[in-house]
Short mmCIF file of C-alpha atoms and ligand atoms in Angstrom, two decimals:
data_model
loop_
_atom_site.label_atom_id
_atom_site.label_comp_id
_atom_site.label_asym_id
_atom_site.label_seq_id
_atom_site.Cartn_x
_atom_site.Cartn_y
_atom_site.Cartn_z
CA UNK A 1380 21.66 10.26 33.83
CA UNK A 1381 21.78 13.05 31.67
CA UNK A 1382 24.53 12.47 28.82
CA UNK A 1383 24.17 15.35 27.51
CA UNK A 1384 27.07 18.10 27.82
CA UNK A 1385 26.57 21.37 29.75
CA UNK A 1386 24.78 24.11 28.49
CA UNK A 1387 28.38 25.91 28.66
CA UNK A 1388 29.80 23.42 26.57
CA UNK A 1389 27.10 23.96 24.27
CA UNK A 1390 27.57 27.67 23.62
CA UNK A 1391 30.89 26.48 22.66
CA UNK A 1392 29.56 24.54 19.81
CA UNK A 1393 27.50 27.21 18.72
CA UNK A 1394 31.04 29.69 18.73
CA UNK A 1395 33.11 27.31 17.02
CA UNK A 1396 30.40 26.74 14.34
CA UNK A 1397 30.16 30.57 13.54
CA UNK A 1398 33.89 30.67 12.45
CA UNK A 1399 33.94 27.87 10.58
CA UNK A 1400 30.46 29.61 8.46
CA UNK A 1401 33.14 32.59 8.02
CA UNK A 1402 36.62 30.62 8.22
CA UNK A 1403 35.54 27.31 6.36
CA UNK A 1404 35.26 27.73 2.84
CA UNK A 1405 34.29 25.23 0.03
CA UNK A 1406 37.71 27.30 -1.77
CA UNK A 1407 39.28 25.85 0.96
CA UNK A 1408 37.80 22.50 1.64
CA UNK A 1409 38.01 21.99 -1.93
CA UNK A 1410 42.37 22.50 -1.62
CA UNK A 1411 42.53 20.42 1.23
CA UNK A 1412 40.61 17.43 -0.93
CA UNK A 1413 42.80 17.88 -3.88
CA UNK A 1414 45.99 18.01 -2.42
CA UNK A 1415 45.33 15.76 0.59
CA UNK A 1416 47.35 18.18 3.32
CA UNK A 1417 45.10 18.92 6.19
CA UNK A 1418 46.96 21.96 7.42
CA UNK A 1419 46.07 25.69 6.20
CA UNK A 1420 48.00 28.20 7.32
CA UNK A 1421 45.47 30.78 6.80
CA UNK A 1422 43.49 28.89 8.52
CA UNK A 1423 45.43 28.26 11.21
CA UNK A 1424 46.16 31.97 11.73
CA UNK A 1425 42.21 32.32 12.03
CA UNK A 1426 42.45 30.11 15.19
CA UNK A 1427 45.53 31.68 16.50
CA UNK A 1428 43.28 35.06 15.88
CA UNK A 1429 40.32 33.73 17.79
CA UNK A 1430 42.98 32.34 20.80
CA UNK A 1431 41.75 28.87 19.60
CA UNK A 1432 44.90 27.14 18.41
CA UNK A 1433 44.82 24.87 21.92
CA UNK A 1434 42.25 25.57 23.76
CA UNK A 1435 42.27 23.47 26.78
CA UNK A 1436 46.28 24.58 27.44
CA UNK A 1437 45.99 26.63 30.82
CA UNK A 1438 45.75 30.43 30.22
CA UNK A 1439 49.39 30.81 31.64
CA UNK A 1440 50.13 29.18 28.38
CA UNK A 1441 48.86 30.73 25.52
CA UNK A 1442 45.43 28.73 26.07
CA UNK A 1443 41.63 29.22 27.11
CA UNK A 1444 41.69 26.96 29.82
CA UNK A 1445 38.46 24.87 28.63
CA UNK A 1446 38.07 21.42 30.39
CA UNK A 1447 37.15 18.36 28.39
CA UNK A 1448 34.10 18.25 27.72
CA UNK A 1449 34.17 21.50 26.27
CA UNK A 1450 36.88 20.23 23.84
CA UNK A 1451 34.46 17.66 22.47
CA UNK A 1452 31.85 20.15 21.39
CA UNK A 1453 34.92 22.13 20.04
CA UNK A 1454 36.55 18.46 18.41
CA UNK A 1455 33.19 17.80 17.41
CA UNK A 1456 32.12 20.90 15.42
CA UNK A 1457 35.60 21.04 14.07
CA UNK A 1458 35.55 17.37 12.78
CA UNK A 1459 32.36 17.14 11.11
CA UNK A 1460 33.48 20.16 8.35
CA UNK A 1461 36.27 18.31 8.42
CA UNK A 1462 38.53 21.60 9.10
CA UNK A 1463 42.31 21.05 8.62
CA UNK A 1464 43.87 20.35 12.07
CA UNK A 1465 46.28 17.26 11.68
CA UNK A 1466 49.13 19.63 11.53
CA UNK A 1467 47.80 21.72 14.89
CA UNK A 1468 46.93 18.47 16.05
CA UNK A 1469 50.70 17.28 15.86
CA UNK A 1470 52.23 20.04 17.00
CA UNK A 1471 50.20 20.86 19.63
CA UNK A 1472 50.50 17.11 20.89
CA UNK A 1473 54.84 17.67 20.88
CA UNK A 1474 54.39 21.09 22.67
CA UNK A 1475 53.08 19.48 25.11
CA UNK A 1476 55.33 16.68 25.65
CA UNK A 1477 58.35 19.41 25.72
CA UNK A 1478 56.55 21.44 28.29
CA UNK A 1479 56.08 18.72 30.44
CA UNK A 1480 59.72 17.01 29.88
CA UNK A 1481 61.33 19.61 27.81
CA UNK A 1482 64.58 22.08 28.63
CA UNK A 1483 63.55 25.37 29.27
CA UNK A 1484 65.47 26.50 25.94
CA UNK A 1485 63.43 24.33 24.57
CA UNK A 1486 59.70 25.83 25.94
CA UNK A 1487 61.62 28.86 25.01
CA UNK A 1488 61.93 28.60 21.40
CA UNK A 1489 59.06 25.91 20.71
CA UNK A 1490 55.82 26.43 22.88
CA UNK A 1491 55.72 30.44 21.97
CA UNK A 1492 56.51 29.63 18.08
CA UNK A 1493 53.93 26.69 18.40
CA UNK A 1494 50.97 28.78 19.96
CA UNK A 1495 51.26 31.49 17.40
CA UNK A 1496 51.02 28.85 14.62
CA UNK A 1497 54.49 29.87 12.98
CA UNK A 1498 55.74 26.11 13.11
CA UNK A 1499 54.30 22.39 12.13
CA UNK A 1500 55.38 19.22 14.75
CA UNK A 1501 55.24 16.06 12.75
CA UNK A 1502 55.53 12.34 14.23
CA UNK A 1503 58.44 10.37 13.01
CA UNK A 1504 58.00 7.56 14.85
CA UNK A 1505 56.59 4.63 12.23
CA UNK A 1506 59.68 2.95 10.32
CA UNK A 1507 59.66 0.34 7.38
CA UNK A 1508 59.75 -2.34 10.06
CA UNK A 1509 58.38 -0.72 13.05
CA UNK A 1510 54.70 0.64 12.89
CA UNK A 1511 52.93 -1.21 15.47
CA UNK A 1512 55.57 -2.38 17.55
CA UNK A 1513 56.93 1.36 17.71
CA UNK A 1514 60.19 -0.11 20.40
CA UNK A 1515 61.26 -1.95 16.74
CA UNK A 1516 62.83 1.36 15.30
CA UNK A 1517 66.27 0.88 13.96
CA UNK A 1518 67.15 4.52 13.27
CA UNK A 1519 70.53 5.02 14.35
CA UNK A 1520 71.00 8.60 16.16
CA UNK A 1521 74.93 8.25 17.53
CA UNK A 1522 76.96 11.34 19.55
CA UNK A 1523 79.38 13.12 18.03
CA UNK A 1524 80.55 15.85 20.87
CA UNK A 1525 77.69 18.07 21.18
CA UNK A 1526 76.16 16.73 18.38
CA UNK A 1527 74.29 13.83 17.75
CA UNK A 1528 74.21 12.09 14.14
CA UNK A 1529 71.25 10.62 12.55
CA UNK A 1530 71.21 7.67 9.82
CA UNK A 1531 67.71 6.22 9.15
CA UNK A 1532 64.43 5.72 7.09
CA UNK A 1533 60.89 6.98 8.59
CA UNK A 1534 57.77 5.74 7.02
CA UNK A 1535 54.15 7.97 7.03
CA UNK A 1536 56.06 11.17 8.43
CA UNK A 1537 52.71 13.15 7.96
CA UNK A 1538 53.20 17.10 6.69
CA UNK A 1539 56.55 16.15 6.47
CA UNK A 1540 57.04 18.34 3.50
CA UNK A 1541 55.37 21.71 5.53
CA UNK A 1542 57.02 20.76 8.47
CA UNK A 1543 59.66 22.73 10.60
CA UNK A 1544 60.87 19.58 13.04
CA UNK A 1545 60.18 16.15 12.85
CA UNK A 1546 59.45 14.30 16.88
CA UNK A 1547 62.28 12.12 15.93
CA UNK A 1548 62.08 8.29 17.90
CA UNK A 1549 66.12 7.06 17.08
CA UNK A 1550 67.44 4.04 18.30
CA UNK A 1551 70.88 5.18 20.51
CA UNK A 1552 71.60 2.01 22.44
CA UNK A 1553 71.52 -1.34 21.11
CA UNK A 1554 73.03 -2.99 24.08
CA UNK A 1555 69.62 -3.35 26.35
CA UNK A 1556 66.26 -4.38 25.56
CA UNK A 1557 65.07 -2.82 22.87
CA UNK A 1558 62.35 -0.25 25.06
CA UNK A 1559 65.51 0.50 26.54
CA UNK A 1560 67.81 1.82 24.14
CA UNK A 1561 65.83 4.95 22.61
CA UNK A 1562 66.26 8.42 22.43
CA UNK A 1563 63.74 11.36 21.42
CA UNK A 1564 64.70 14.76 18.95
CA UNK A 1565 63.64 17.80 17.70
CA UNK A 1566 65.34 17.19 14.21
CA UNK A 1567 65.07 21.17 12.43
CA UNK A 1568 63.53 19.76 8.41
CA UNK A 1569 65.97 21.91 7.01
CA UNK A 1570 68.81 20.40 8.20
CA UNK A 1571 71.56 18.89 5.52
CA UNK A 1572 70.76 14.80 4.81
CA UNK A 1573 67.24 15.17 4.87
CA UNK A 1574 64.74 13.78 2.41
CA UNK A 1575 61.16 13.85 1.35
CA UNK A 1576 59.77 11.56 -0.32
CA UNK A 1577 56.11 12.17 -0.97
CA UNK A 1578 53.09 9.16 -0.57
CA UNK A 1579 49.74 9.25 -1.19
CA UNK A 1580 47.79 6.75 0.94
CA UNK A 1581 44.19 5.82 -0.51
CA UNK A 1582 42.20 8.69 0.99
CA UNK A 1583 44.35 10.81 -1.36
CA UNK A 1584 46.17 11.94 2.51
CA UNK A 1585 49.49 13.47 1.17
CA UNK A 1586 51.89 11.65 3.91
CA UNK A 1587 56.02 10.77 2.96
CA UNK A 1588 58.70 8.84 3.62
CA UNK A 1589 61.98 10.52 5.41
CA UNK A 1590 65.08 9.58 4.62
CA UNK A 1591 67.49 10.60 7.66
CA UNK A 1592 71.83 10.52 6.24
CA UNK A 1593 73.83 11.42 8.02
CA UNK A 1594 71.49 14.17 9.22
CA UNK A 1595 73.94 16.46 12.11
CA UNK A 1596 71.25 17.79 15.58
CA UNK A 1597 72.75 19.79 18.20
CA UNK A 1598 72.10 17.44 21.65
CA UNK A 1599 70.08 20.27 22.33
CA UNK A 1600 67.36 19.12 20.50
CA UNK A 1601 67.07 15.75 23.19
CA UNK A 1602 63.92 15.62 24.41
CA UNK A 1603 63.73 13.28 27.69
CA UNK A 1604 66.48 11.51 29.25
CA UNK A 1605 69.13 9.50 26.57
CA UNK A 1606 67.41 6.11 26.25
CA UNK A 1607 64.40 7.50 27.33
CA UNK A 1608 62.87 8.23 24.54
CA UNK A 1609 60.06 5.07 25.34
CA UNK A 1610 59.25 7.13 28.60
CA UNK A 1611 58.63 10.21 26.74
CA UNK A 1612 57.03 9.02 23.76
CA UNK A 1613 54.32 7.07 26.28
CA UNK A 1614 53.32 10.33 27.04
CA UNK A 1615 52.15 11.78 23.60
CA UNK A 1616 50.51 7.93 23.03
CA UNK A 1617 48.61 8.80 25.21
CA UNK A 1618 46.17 10.95 23.92
CA UNK A 1619 46.60 9.43 20.36
CA UNK A 1620 44.99 6.09 21.86
CA UNK A 1621 42.20 8.48 23.18
CA UNK A 1622 41.10 9.59 19.75
CA UNK A 1623 36.96 9.45 18.88
CA UNK A 1624 35.73 8.94 15.22
CA UNK A 1625 32.31 10.04 16.54
CA UNK A 1626 31.99 13.41 14.57
CA UNK A 1627 33.48 11.73 11.22
CA UNK A 1628 30.65 9.17 11.56
CA UNK A 1629 28.58 12.58 12.46
CA UNK A 1630 29.71 13.58 8.39
CA UNK A 1631 29.16 10.61 7.20
CA UNK A 1632 25.52 10.56 8.76
CA UNK A 1633 24.64 14.57 7.77
CA UNK A 1634 25.24 13.36 3.93
CA UNK A 1635 23.54 10.14 3.25
CA UNK A 1636 20.67 11.82 5.61
CA UNK A 1637 20.28 14.69 2.57
CA UNK A 1638 21.51 12.34 -0.19
CA UNK A 1639 18.13 10.07 1.12
CA UNK A 1640 15.83 13.33 1.33
CA UNK A 1641 17.04 14.99 -2.24
CA UNK A 1642 16.48 12.00 -4.33
CA UNK A 1643 14.42 9.51 -5.88
CA UNK A 1644 14.13 5.97 -7.32
CA UNK A 1645 12.88 5.82 -10.93
CA UNK A 1646 9.24 5.85 -9.55
CA UNK A 1647 9.79 8.86 -8.63
CA UNK A 1648 9.01 7.93 -4.81
CA UNK A 1649 11.91 9.66 -2.18
CA UNK A 1650 14.71 7.35 -1.28
CA UNK A 1651 13.91 8.26 2.22
CA UNK A 1652 11.04 5.82 1.96
CA UNK A 1653 13.30 2.96 1.52
CA UNK A 1654 13.05 0.16 4.20
CA UNK A 1655 16.96 -0.98 3.15
CA UNK A 1656 17.60 2.96 3.26
CA UNK A 1657 16.32 4.38 6.58
CA UNK A 1658 17.56 0.43 7.37
CA UNK A 1659 21.13 1.85 7.37
CA UNK A 1660 20.66 5.00 8.67
CA UNK A 1661 19.26 3.75 11.71
CA UNK A 1662 22.84 1.63 12.32
CA UNK A 1663 24.34 4.50 11.56
CA UNK A 1664 22.41 7.22 13.93
CA UNK A 1665 23.09 3.86 16.84
CA UNK A 1666 26.26 3.94 15.97
CA UNK A 1667 27.35 7.36 16.59
CA UNK A 1668 25.49 7.28 20.14
CA UNK A 1669 27.42 4.79 21.08
CA UNK A 1670 30.38 7.00 19.69
CA UNK A 1671 30.00 9.73 20.85
CA UNK A 1672 29.06 8.46 24.35
CA UNK A 1673 32.00 6.07 24.23
CA UNK A 1674 34.12 9.20 23.55
CA UNK A 1675 32.61 11.70 26.01
CA UNK A 1676 33.63 8.98 28.96
CA UNK A 1677 36.25 9.25 28.04
CA UNK A 1678 36.59 13.29 28.34
CA UNK A 1679 34.48 12.66 31.58
CA UNK A 1680 37.42 10.42 33.04
CA UNK A 1681 39.43 12.81 32.42
CA UNK A 1682 37.11 15.94 34.08
CA UNK A 1683 37.04 13.61 37.25
CA UNK A 1684 40.76 12.77 37.40
CA UNK A 1685 40.19 8.95 36.94
CA UNK A 1686 42.95 7.53 35.00
CA UNK A 1687 41.81 6.91 31.35
CA UNK A 1688 42.91 2.93 30.76
CA UNK A 1689 40.97 0.54 28.94
CA UNK A 1690 38.33 3.78 27.85
CA UNK A 1691 40.47 5.62 25.55
CA UNK A 1692 41.29 2.58 22.75
CA UNK A 1693 38.03 1.38 23.15
CA UNK A 1694 36.32 4.27 22.01
CA UNK A 1695 38.60 5.10 19.11
CA UNK A 1696 38.41 1.45 18.19
CA UNK A 1697 34.70 1.02 18.30
CA UNK A 1698 34.03 4.28 16.03
CA UNK A 1699 36.80 3.98 13.41
CA UNK A 1700 35.70 0.22 13.36
CA UNK A 1701 32.10 1.46 12.28
CA UNK A 1702 32.47 4.65 10.24
CA UNK A 1703 34.45 1.81 8.27
CA UNK A 1704 31.47 -0.34 8.25
CA UNK A 1705 28.55 2.50 7.87
CA UNK A 1706 30.54 4.20 4.79
CA UNK A 1707 30.26 0.79 2.91
CA UNK A 1708 26.98 0.18 3.90
CA UNK A 1709 26.10 4.07 2.21
CA UNK A 1710 27.54 2.95 -0.60
CA UNK A 1711 25.55 -0.32 -0.86
CA UNK A 1712 22.24 1.60 -0.60
CA UNK A 1713 23.71 4.84 -2.67
CA UNK A 1714 24.20 2.39 -5.79
CA UNK A 1715 27.29 3.06 -8.07
CA UNK A 1716 26.90 6.62 -8.19
CA UNK A 1717 28.13 6.65 -4.63
CA UNK A 1718 31.63 6.38 -5.92
CA UNK A 1719 31.37 9.61 -7.65
CA UNK A 1720 33.97 11.45 -6.19
CA UNK A 1721 34.35 15.21 -4.67
CA UNK A 1722 35.42 16.29 -7.56
CA UNK A 1723 32.69 15.09 -9.99
CA UNK A 1724 29.81 18.16 -9.81
CA UNK A 1725 27.50 15.07 -10.09
CA UNK A 1726 28.55 13.21 -6.51
CA UNK A 1727 25.82 12.59 -4.10
CA UNK A 1728 26.41 15.14 -1.23
CA UNK A 1729 29.05 16.44 -2.66
CA UNK A 1730 31.40 13.70 -2.44
CA UNK A 1731 31.43 12.88 0.64
CA UNK A 1732 30.28 8.87 1.03
CA UNK A 1733 32.79 8.47 -1.68
CA UNK A 1734 35.28 10.20 0.45
CA UNK A 1735 34.10 8.48 3.72
CA UNK A 1736 34.31 5.22 1.80
CA UNK A 1737 38.53 5.66 1.57
CA UNK A 1738 39.36 7.80 4.76
CA UNK A 1739 37.99 5.08 6.71
CA UNK A 1740 40.13 2.29 5.89
CA UNK A 1741 42.90 4.76 7.37
CA UNK A 1742 41.28 5.68 10.76
CA UNK A 1743 41.61 1.99 11.89
CA UNK A 1744 45.07 1.61 11.31
CA UNK A 1745 46.62 4.90 12.50
CA UNK A 1746 47.23 6.22 16.28
CA UNK A 1747 47.09 2.34 17.01
CA UNK A 1748 45.49 0.09 14.59
CA UNK A 1749 42.47 -1.93 15.63
CA UNK A 1750 43.83 -5.17 16.62
CA UNK A 1751 46.05 -2.93 18.82
CA UNK A 1752 43.64 -1.87 20.41
CA UNK A 1753 41.72 -4.63 21.07
CA UNK A 1754 45.08 -6.22 22.17
CA UNK A 1755 44.96 -3.17 24.73
CA UNK A 1756 41.47 -3.42 25.75
CA UNK A 1757 41.83 -6.99 26.47
CA UNK A 1758 45.39 -6.68 28.15
CA UNK A 1759 44.39 -3.09 30.07
CA UNK A 1760 40.64 -3.39 30.62
CA UNK A 1761 40.16 -7.15 30.95
CA UNK A 1762 43.86 -7.95 32.64
CA UNK A 1763 43.99 -10.84 30.08
CA UNK A 1764 48.18 -12.09 29.21
CA UNK A 1765 49.91 -10.29 26.58
CA UNK A 1766 49.90 -11.97 23.10
CA UNK A 1767 52.92 -12.82 20.90
C1 FAD B 1487 46.94 8.02 6.15
C2 FAD B 1487 48.50 7.68 7.78
C3 FAD B 1487 49.07 8.87 8.31
C4 FAD B 1487 50.27 8.24 9.18
N1 FAD B 1487 50.64 9.34 9.80
C5 FAD B 1487 52.03 8.73 10.76
C6 FAD B 1487 52.76 10.03 10.98
O1 FAD B 1487 52.53 11.42 11.05
N2 FAD B 1487 53.64 9.41 12.12
C7 FAD B 1487 54.44 8.39 11.76
O2 FAD B 1487 55.48 7.79 12.97
N3 FAD B 1487 53.25 6.96 12.00
C8 FAD B 1487 52.36 7.61 11.22
N4 FAD B 1487 51.37 6.59 10.39
C9 FAD B 1487 51.30 5.30 11.06
C10 FAD B 1487 50.57 4.35 12.00
O3 FAD B 1487 51.18 4.89 12.39
C11 FAD B 1487 51.40 3.23 11.30
O4 FAD B 1487 50.36 3.09 9.92
C12 FAD B 1487 50.56 2.10 11.95
O5 FAD B 1487 51.22 2.03 13.69
C13 FAD B 1487 50.32 0.50 12.01
O6 FAD B 1487 51.69 0.41 11.56
P1 FAD B 1487 52.89 -0.23 10.29
O7 FAD B 1487 51.61 0.52 9.17
O8 FAD B 1487 53.86 -0.56 10.60
O9 FAD B 1487 51.84 -1.94 10.04
P2 FAD B 1487 52.17 -3.14 11.25
O10 FAD B 1487 52.14 -2.51 12.43
O11 FAD B 1487 53.41 -3.64 10.52
O12 FAD B 1487 50.77 -3.89 11.15
C14 FAD B 1487 51.03 -4.86 10.23
C15 FAD B 1487 48.94 -5.69 10.53
O13 FAD B 1487 49.85 -6.52 11.60
C16 FAD B 1487 48.45 -6.21 12.63
N5 FAD B 1487 49.45 -6.82 14.23
C17 FAD B 1487 50.59 -5.84 13.76
N6 FAD B 1487 51.14 -6.14 15.58
C18 FAD B 1487 50.03 -7.08 15.85
C19 FAD B 1487 50.20 -7.94 16.91
N7 FAD B 1487 50.89 -7.65 18.40
N8 FAD B 1487 48.43 -8.29 17.58
C20 FAD B 1487 47.50 -8.73 16.41
N9 FAD B 1487 48.24 -7.60 14.87
C21 FAD B 1487 49.16 -7.16 15.07
C22 FAD B 1487 48.39 -4.54 12.44
O14 FAD B 1487 46.89 -4.47 13.41
C23 FAD B 1487 48.34 -4.90 10.77
O15 FAD B 1487 47.14 -5.66 10.70
C24 FAD B 1487 50.39 7.12 9.45
C25 FAD B 1487 49.37 6.03 8.68
C26 FAD B 1487 48.47 6.30 8.35
C27 FAD B 1487 47.32 5.46 7.24
#
């Protein structure tokens, strides 16, 4: 069995590295960490110019038609560099849903602008009382002639402050089972009645609470059938649940290795000679390898036309939990200095270890928490009954 990527995929990796050398400057990295916003207009434009804004999309839609394995190489390099891709990721995710179920007018209006990097689309799913259980959403959309009137509150709408549209999950029917009374809308965020309030997470990522007070949206912005929102959203979430964090573990490993090589203990002995350090590095290498293979299996299945069932959740669950555990190990072996942050010039490995400690916690929550992923693996993979 050969687990390596094909030569053509490795060639893509080299191209992405060269691109990042040119466009992922330290100044940009600092801006992303300072603002907590994983989106940058100039970087996005550079990707557009290179034809890489949506490289997996078919050529006829403006992509490059890269296959899932090539996308693994591209994604690994972008994540290893912590490139500002979050806004592009959500925009592409929603554009793909519009291509699948949107109207011709929506496709014409949205998709070319998304591919030109001109718009940002954000995800308006979670609510204060509906995160893991999204079907419990209570944000209301009520019909008024050719328009809908939206009232409610969404939590964690990341990038709403720079977003052009929110892909909004709203309740349109209270008389049916909760999954059956939901509808999706693309809500222009410059509408009167939209109020955006900043929330900063532990890792410094900027997200938002968004209030919708009598926000009027034309029926032309409804995506999919009335009360058919659950099916529309499932298309979007399937991709999210297949996320993996192998390349982020790699970023942690690179930072920890460079610290171990460059620093010495009080007796002047290289930290690399310290057994505890070597053990922590070894565990990280193993977790990185397992995470990579789980992620590559998902890509391989997609390429082979197989349906990904529990394999996507396994990849997301294992890699995010491993990232969290290994970041904690690294802080322990490095000691108090590991808690110096990115903006402290004396921080080991440029503050990456400290950032990973905080960043890793969110990875076990968004795109579905670890508990929800364990439930999915139990139900879909093992055929166990639903938990309560
Ligand atoms: C940094 C960040 C960015 C985010 N960005 C977005 C975004 O852009 N758009 C968006 O819509 N949302 C976003 N989210 C929200 C994210 O998807 C939710 O936080 C997540 O789905 C969990 O929902 P919750 O926070 O309401 O927790 P809850 O669902 O209330 O869960 C609380 C706890 O209970 C556990 N739990 C819940 N149900 C079960 C069950 N059935 N079985 C076992 N355990 C259970 C959970 O695992 C968790 O530990 C973001 C979150 C973060 C942290």
